[in-house]
Structures are given as structure tokens and as C-alpha cells.
């Protein structure tokens, strides 16, 4: 499995470009900003982006969505409970310094238990509400992309609209900490970690 992480934009959000070891189809997770860097990284990896998967609808994870969609024609997938937040952000686009362009509508609404697949690469959708109602983590072989649900020695904030501390804790404990120790966690901000490290050292858990 190919995983290329890029730290993008003023909020230092992590975007991941993911592909199977064979074949040339790829997935972009959270195109938060700087579409040109995302597209050239995908080019360097030789990947045609077929799916843009969003861990949630916050602006720092979707800022380059329109440009990446336009350049690749990839299908946009987001949990149904966060789909509306894409549209809700339109009027505020210019505040974030980018062109105030309309957010493209999602092509696919996800729910927990769904699979996102390109070629031999399969990612299972884990619905992990708490940071946002439609927050998801994406589970691949030995890896999980945790969005703003779980960070290296941190957890997502729950003080924004739709956030819930109790839900976030439940999501982390029942969906993430049950994964094998050596599962690599690729979070929405900051460096990667493992489930074992977070279970042992994360002060919030
Ligand atoms: Zn967020
Ligand atoms: Zn974020």
C-alpha cells in the first residue's frame, strides 16, 4: 500500500494520497488546501485519483476540494451526516484566502460499514462521530486514517457545532482502540502514531 502524506495550508492539515501496491488508481483523503501540491504528488506517484474521501466537512480538510475534483474528475465521498457542512461553508470561502468558489456536491454519501475501493485497495468506513456528526475514519490493512478524531497524543476538539465529547470518547474507545496494537494511525493533523502508543500514552484516553 502506498501512503504519501502532505501537510497543507494555514491549519497544517494532513492530506493523504493512497494507492494499492499494484495498479495506478488512487484515493485522496482530505484535500485541505494547495491543490497544486496534491496533484503533483499524485503525478509523481503515477496515480490516477478516482476517489476523494473526506474524513469530515471542516474547511481545513476540504479547501482544495473543488480544484482537485475539477482536475481529476474523481468521485467525492463523505458521510451523509457531514455532507451538508460542505454546502454551508460556501459563503465563507473567501475568508480562508482562497477563491470563493462553490463547493462541488458529493457524489457518494457514506455510512459506517461501507467500503471505498480502487483496484486492490479497500478502505472500510468507520463512523466516528464526536468531532463532527459525520466524522469517519478509514481503515486499511494495518493502517487507519483518523481525521480529527484521534491525533498523536491528542483528540479532536468537540466545541464546534455538532461536536460531542461523549460521542468522541465512545468512537475512539469502540472503533479505534479495539484495533491491533501495531496499526499505524495517520491523523488529520500532526505526526503519525500507532494504536499501541495512543492506548498507552495518550493523556486524554
Ligand atoms: Zn475538523
Ligand atoms: Zn482539522
CSV table of C-alpha atoms and ligand atoms in Angstrom, one decimal:
chain,number,residue,atom,x,y,z
A,1,UNK,CA,0.0,0.0,0.0
A,2,UNK,CA,1.3,3.4,-1.0
A,3,UNK,CA,0.7,6.2,1.6
A,4,UNK,CA,2.0,9.7,0.9
A,5,UNK,CA,1.2,12.4,3.4
A,6,UNK,CA,1.3,16.2,2.7
A,7,UNK,CA,0.9,18.9,5.4
A,8,UNK,CA,-1.1,21.7,3.7
A,9,UNK,CA,-2.4,25.2,4.3
A,10,UNK,CA,-2.6,27.6,7.2
A,11,UNK,CA,-4.1,25.0,9.5
A,12,UNK,CA,-1.4,22.4,8.7
A,13,UNK,CA,-3.9,19.7,7.8
A,14,UNK,CA,-2.7,16.4,6.6
A,15,UNK,CA,-3.8,15.2,3.2
A,16,UNK,CA,-3.0,11.6,2.2
A,17,UNK,CA,-2.6,10.1,-1.2
A,18,UNK,CA,-3.2,6.4,-1.1
A,19,UNK,CA,-2.9,3.7,-3.7
A,20,UNK,CA,-2.5,-0.1,-3.9
A,21,UNK,CA,0.9,-1.6,-4.5
A,22,UNK,CA,-0.2,-2.6,-8.0
A,23,UNK,CA,-2.3,-0.7,-10.4
A,24,UNK,CA,-2.4,3.0,-10.9
A,25,UNK,CA,-5.6,4.2,-9.2
A,26,UNK,CA,-5.5,6.3,-6.1
A,27,UNK,CA,-7.6,7.9,-3.4
A,28,UNK,CA,-7.0,11.4,-2.0
A,29,UNK,CA,-8.1,11.8,1.6
A,30,UNK,CA,-8.8,15.4,2.8
A,31,UNK,CA,-7.6,17.8,0.2
A,32,UNK,CA,-7.4,20.7,2.7
A,33,UNK,CA,-5.5,23.3,0.6
A,34,UNK,CA,-2.8,23.7,-2.0
A,35,UNK,CA,-4.4,21.7,-4.8
A,36,UNK,CA,-1.2,22.0,-7.0
A,37,UNK,CA,0.9,20.1,-4.4
A,38,UNK,CA,-1.7,17.4,-4.1
A,39,UNK,CA,-2.0,16.9,-7.9
A,40,UNK,CA,1.8,16.9,-8.5
A,41,UNK,CA,2.4,14.4,-5.7
A,42,UNK,CA,-0.3,12.1,-7.2
A,43,UNK,CA,1.5,12.5,-10.6
A,44,UNK,CA,4.9,11.7,-9.0
A,45,UNK,CA,3.4,8.5,-7.6
A,46,UNK,CA,1.9,7.7,-11.0
A,47,UNK,CA,-1.6,7.5,-9.5
A,48,UNK,CA,-4.9,8.5,-11.3
A,49,UNK,CA,-7.1,9.8,-8.5
A,50,UNK,CA,-10.5,8.1,-8.7
A,51,UNK,CA,-11.9,8.9,-5.2
A,52,UNK,CA,-11.7,12.0,-3.0
A,53,UNK,CA,-12.6,10.8,0.5
A,54,UNK,CA,-13.4,13.3,3.3
A,55,UNK,CA,-12.9,12.4,6.9
A,56,UNK,CA,-15.3,15.3,7.7
A,57,UNK,CA,-16.6,18.5,6.3
A,58,UNK,CA,-14.4,21.1,8.0
A,59,UNK,CA,-12.9,23.8,5.8
A,60,UNK,CA,-9.3,22.8,6.6
A,61,UNK,CA,-9.9,19.4,5.1
A,62,UNK,CA,-11.9,20.4,2.1
A,63,UNK,CA,-10.4,23.7,1.0
A,64,UNK,CA,-8.9,22.3,-2.3
A,65,UNK,CA,-11.8,20.0,-3.0
A,66,UNK,CA,-13.2,22.0,-5.9
A,67,UNK,CA,-9.8,22.2,-7.7
A,68,UNK,CA,-8.9,18.6,-7.1
A,69,UNK,CA,-12.3,17.5,-8.3
A,70,UNK,CA,-12.0,19.6,-11.4
A,71,UNK,CA,-8.6,18.3,-12.3
A,72,UNK,CA,-9.2,14.6,-11.6
A,73,UNK,CA,-13.0,14.1,-12.1
A,74,UNK,CA,-12.8,11.9,-9.0
A,75,UNK,CA,-15.8,10.8,-7.1
A,76,UNK,CA,-16.3,12.8,-3.8
A,77,UNK,CA,-17.3,10.6,-0.8
A,78,UNK,CA,-18.3,12.0,2.6
A,79,UNK,CA,-20.5,10.7,5.4
A,80,UNK,CA,-24.1,11.6,4.9
A,81,UNK,CA,-24.2,13.5,8.3
A,82,UNK,CA,-21.4,15.8,7.2
A,83,UNK,CA,-22.5,16.4,3.6
A,84,UNK,CA,-24.5,19.5,4.5
A,85,UNK,CA,-21.5,21.2,6.1
A,86,UNK,CA,-19.9,21.3,2.6
A,87,UNK,CA,-22.7,23.5,1.3
A,88,UNK,CA,-22.9,25.5,4.5
A,89,UNK,CA,-19.4,26.7,4.1
A,90,UNK,CA,-19.7,28.2,0.6
A,91,UNK,CA,-20.4,31.8,1.7
A,92,UNK,CA,-17.3,31.8,3.8
A,93,UNK,CA,-14.9,30.5,1.2
A,94,UNK,CA,-13.1,33.8,0.8
A,95,UNK,CA,-12.3,34.2,4.5
A,96,UNK,CA,-9.8,31.4,4.1
A,97,UNK,CA,-7.8,33.3,1.5
A,98,UNK,CA,-8.8,31.1,-1.5
A,99,UNK,CA,-11.1,32.0,-4.3
A,100,UNK,CA,-14.7,31.9,-3.1
A,101,UNK,CA,-15.8,29.1,-5.4
A,102,UNK,CA,-18.8,26.8,-4.9
A,103,UNK,CA,-18.1,23.5,-3.2
A,104,UNK,CA,-18.9,20.6,-5.5
A,105,UNK,CA,-21.7,18.4,-4.3
A,106,UNK,CA,-20.7,14.9,-3.0
A,107,UNK,CA,-21.1,12.0,-5.4
A,108,UNK,CA,-21.4,9.4,-2.8
A,109,UNK,CA,-22.8,9.5,0.8
A,110,UNK,CA,-21.2,7.1,3.1
A,111,UNK,CA,-22.3,5.3,6.2
A,112,UNK,CA,-20.4,3.1,8.7
A,113,UNK,CA,-19.5,-0.3,7.2
A,114,UNK,CA,-19.2,0.9,3.7
A,115,UNK,CA,-16.1,0.3,1.7
A,116,UNK,CA,-14.2,2.7,-0.5
A,117,UNK,CA,-12.2,0.8,-3.1
A,118,UNK,CA,-9.8,1.4,-6.1
A,119,UNK,CA,-8.1,-1.5,-7.7
A,120,UNK,CA,-6.8,-3.8,-4.9
A,121,UNK,CA,-7.1,-1.1,-2.2
A,122,UNK,CA,-10.0,-1.3,0.1
A,123,UNK,CA,-10.8,1.1,2.9
A,124,UNK,CA,-13.5,0.4,5.4
A,125,UNK,CA,-15.6,3.3,6.7
A,126,UNK,CA,-15.7,3.6,10.5
A,127,UNK,CA,-18.3,6.1,11.6
A,128,UNK,CA,-16.7,8.0,14.4
A,129,UNK,CA,-18.9,11.0,15.4
A,130,UNK,CA,-17.9,13.4,18.1
A,131,UNK,CA,-15.6,16.0,16.4
A,132,UNK,CA,-18.4,16.3,13.8
A,133,UNK,CA,-21.6,14.2,13.4
A,134,UNK,CA,-20.5,12.7,10.2
A,135,UNK,CA,-16.8,12.2,11.0
A,136,UNK,CA,-15.3,9.0,9.7
A,137,UNK,CA,-12.0,7.1,10.0
A,138,UNK,CA,-10.8,4.9,7.1
A,139,UNK,CA,-9.4,1.5,7.9
A,140,UNK,CA,-7.0,-0.2,5.5
A,141,UNK,CA,-4.6,-3.1,6.0
A,142,UNK,CA,-2.6,-2.2,9.1
A,143,UNK,CA,-3.4,1.5,8.9
A,144,UNK,CA,-6.2,3.8,9.9
A,145,UNK,CA,-6.7,7.4,8.7
A,146,UNK,CA,-8.2,9.0,11.7
A,147,UNK,CA,-9.1,12.5,10.6
A,148,UNK,CA,-9.7,14.9,13.5
A,149,UNK,CA,-11.0,12.1,15.8
A,150,UNK,CA,-7.6,10.9,17.2
A,151,UNK,CA,-4.2,12.6,17.0
A,152,UNK,CA,-0.7,11.6,18.1
A,153,UNK,CA,-1.2,12.1,21.9
A,154,UNK,CA,-4.3,14.2,21.3
A,155,UNK,CA,-8.0,14.0,20.4
A,156,UNK,CA,-10.3,16.1,18.2
A,157,UNK,CA,-11.9,19.2,19.7
A,158,UNK,CA,-15.6,18.9,20.4
A,159,UNK,CA,-16.6,22.6,21.0
A,160,UNK,CA,-17.6,23.3,17.4
A,161,UNK,CA,-21.2,22.9,16.1
A,162,UNK,CA,-22.3,19.3,16.2
A,163,UNK,CA,-19.4,18.3,18.4
A,164,UNK,CA,-19.9,15.9,21.4
A,165,UNK,CA,-17.2,14.9,23.9
A,166,UNK,CA,-19.1,11.8,25.0
A,167,UNK,CA,-19.6,10.7,21.4
A,168,UNK,CA,-15.9,11.3,20.6
A,169,UNK,CA,-14.8,9.2,23.5
A,170,UNK,CA,-17.2,6.4,22.6
A,171,UNK,CA,-16.0,6.5,19.0
A,172,UNK,CA,-12.3,6.3,20.0
A,173,UNK,CA,-12.8,3.5,22.5
A,174,UNK,CA,-15.2,1.4,20.5
A,175,UNK,CA,-13.9,1.9,16.9
A,176,UNK,CA,-10.2,2.7,17.2
A,177,UNK,CA,-8.6,1.4,20.4
A,178,UNK,CA,-10.0,-2.1,19.5
A,179,UNK,CA,-7.7,-2.2,16.5
A,180,UNK,CA,-4.4,-4.2,16.7
A,181,UNK,CA,-1.5,-2.6,18.5
A,182,UNK,CA,0.7,-2.1,15.5
A,183,UNK,CA,-2.0,-0.4,13.4
A,184,UNK,CA,-0.5,2.8,12.1
A,185,UNK,CA,-2.6,5.9,12.7
A,186,UNK,CA,-2.5,8.7,10.1
A,187,UNK,CA,-4.2,11.7,11.7
A,188,UNK,CA,-5.7,14.8,10.2
A,189,UNK,CA,-3.1,17.0,11.9
A,190,UNK,CA,0.4,16.2,13.3
A,191,UNK,CA,2.6,13.2,13.0
A,192,UNK,CA,1.6,9.6,12.6
A,193,UNK,CA,1.3,7.2,15.6
A,194,UNK,CA,0.2,3.7,16.5
A,195,UNK,CA,-2.8,2.3,18.3
A,196,UNK,CA,-0.5,0.9,21.0
A,197,UNK,CA,1.2,4.2,21.6
A,198,UNK,CA,-2.1,6.0,22.0
A,199,UNK,CA,-3.6,3.3,24.2
A,200,UNK,CA,-0.6,3.6,26.5
A,201,UNK,CA,0.4,7.3,26.4
A,202,UNK,CA,-2.5,9.5,25.2
A,203,UNK,CA,-3.3,11.6,28.2
A,204,UNK,CA,-6.9,12.1,27.1
A,205,UNK,CA,-7.8,8.5,27.0
B,1,LIG,ZN1,-12.1,19.2,11.9
B,2,LIG,ZN1,-8.8,19.7,11.1
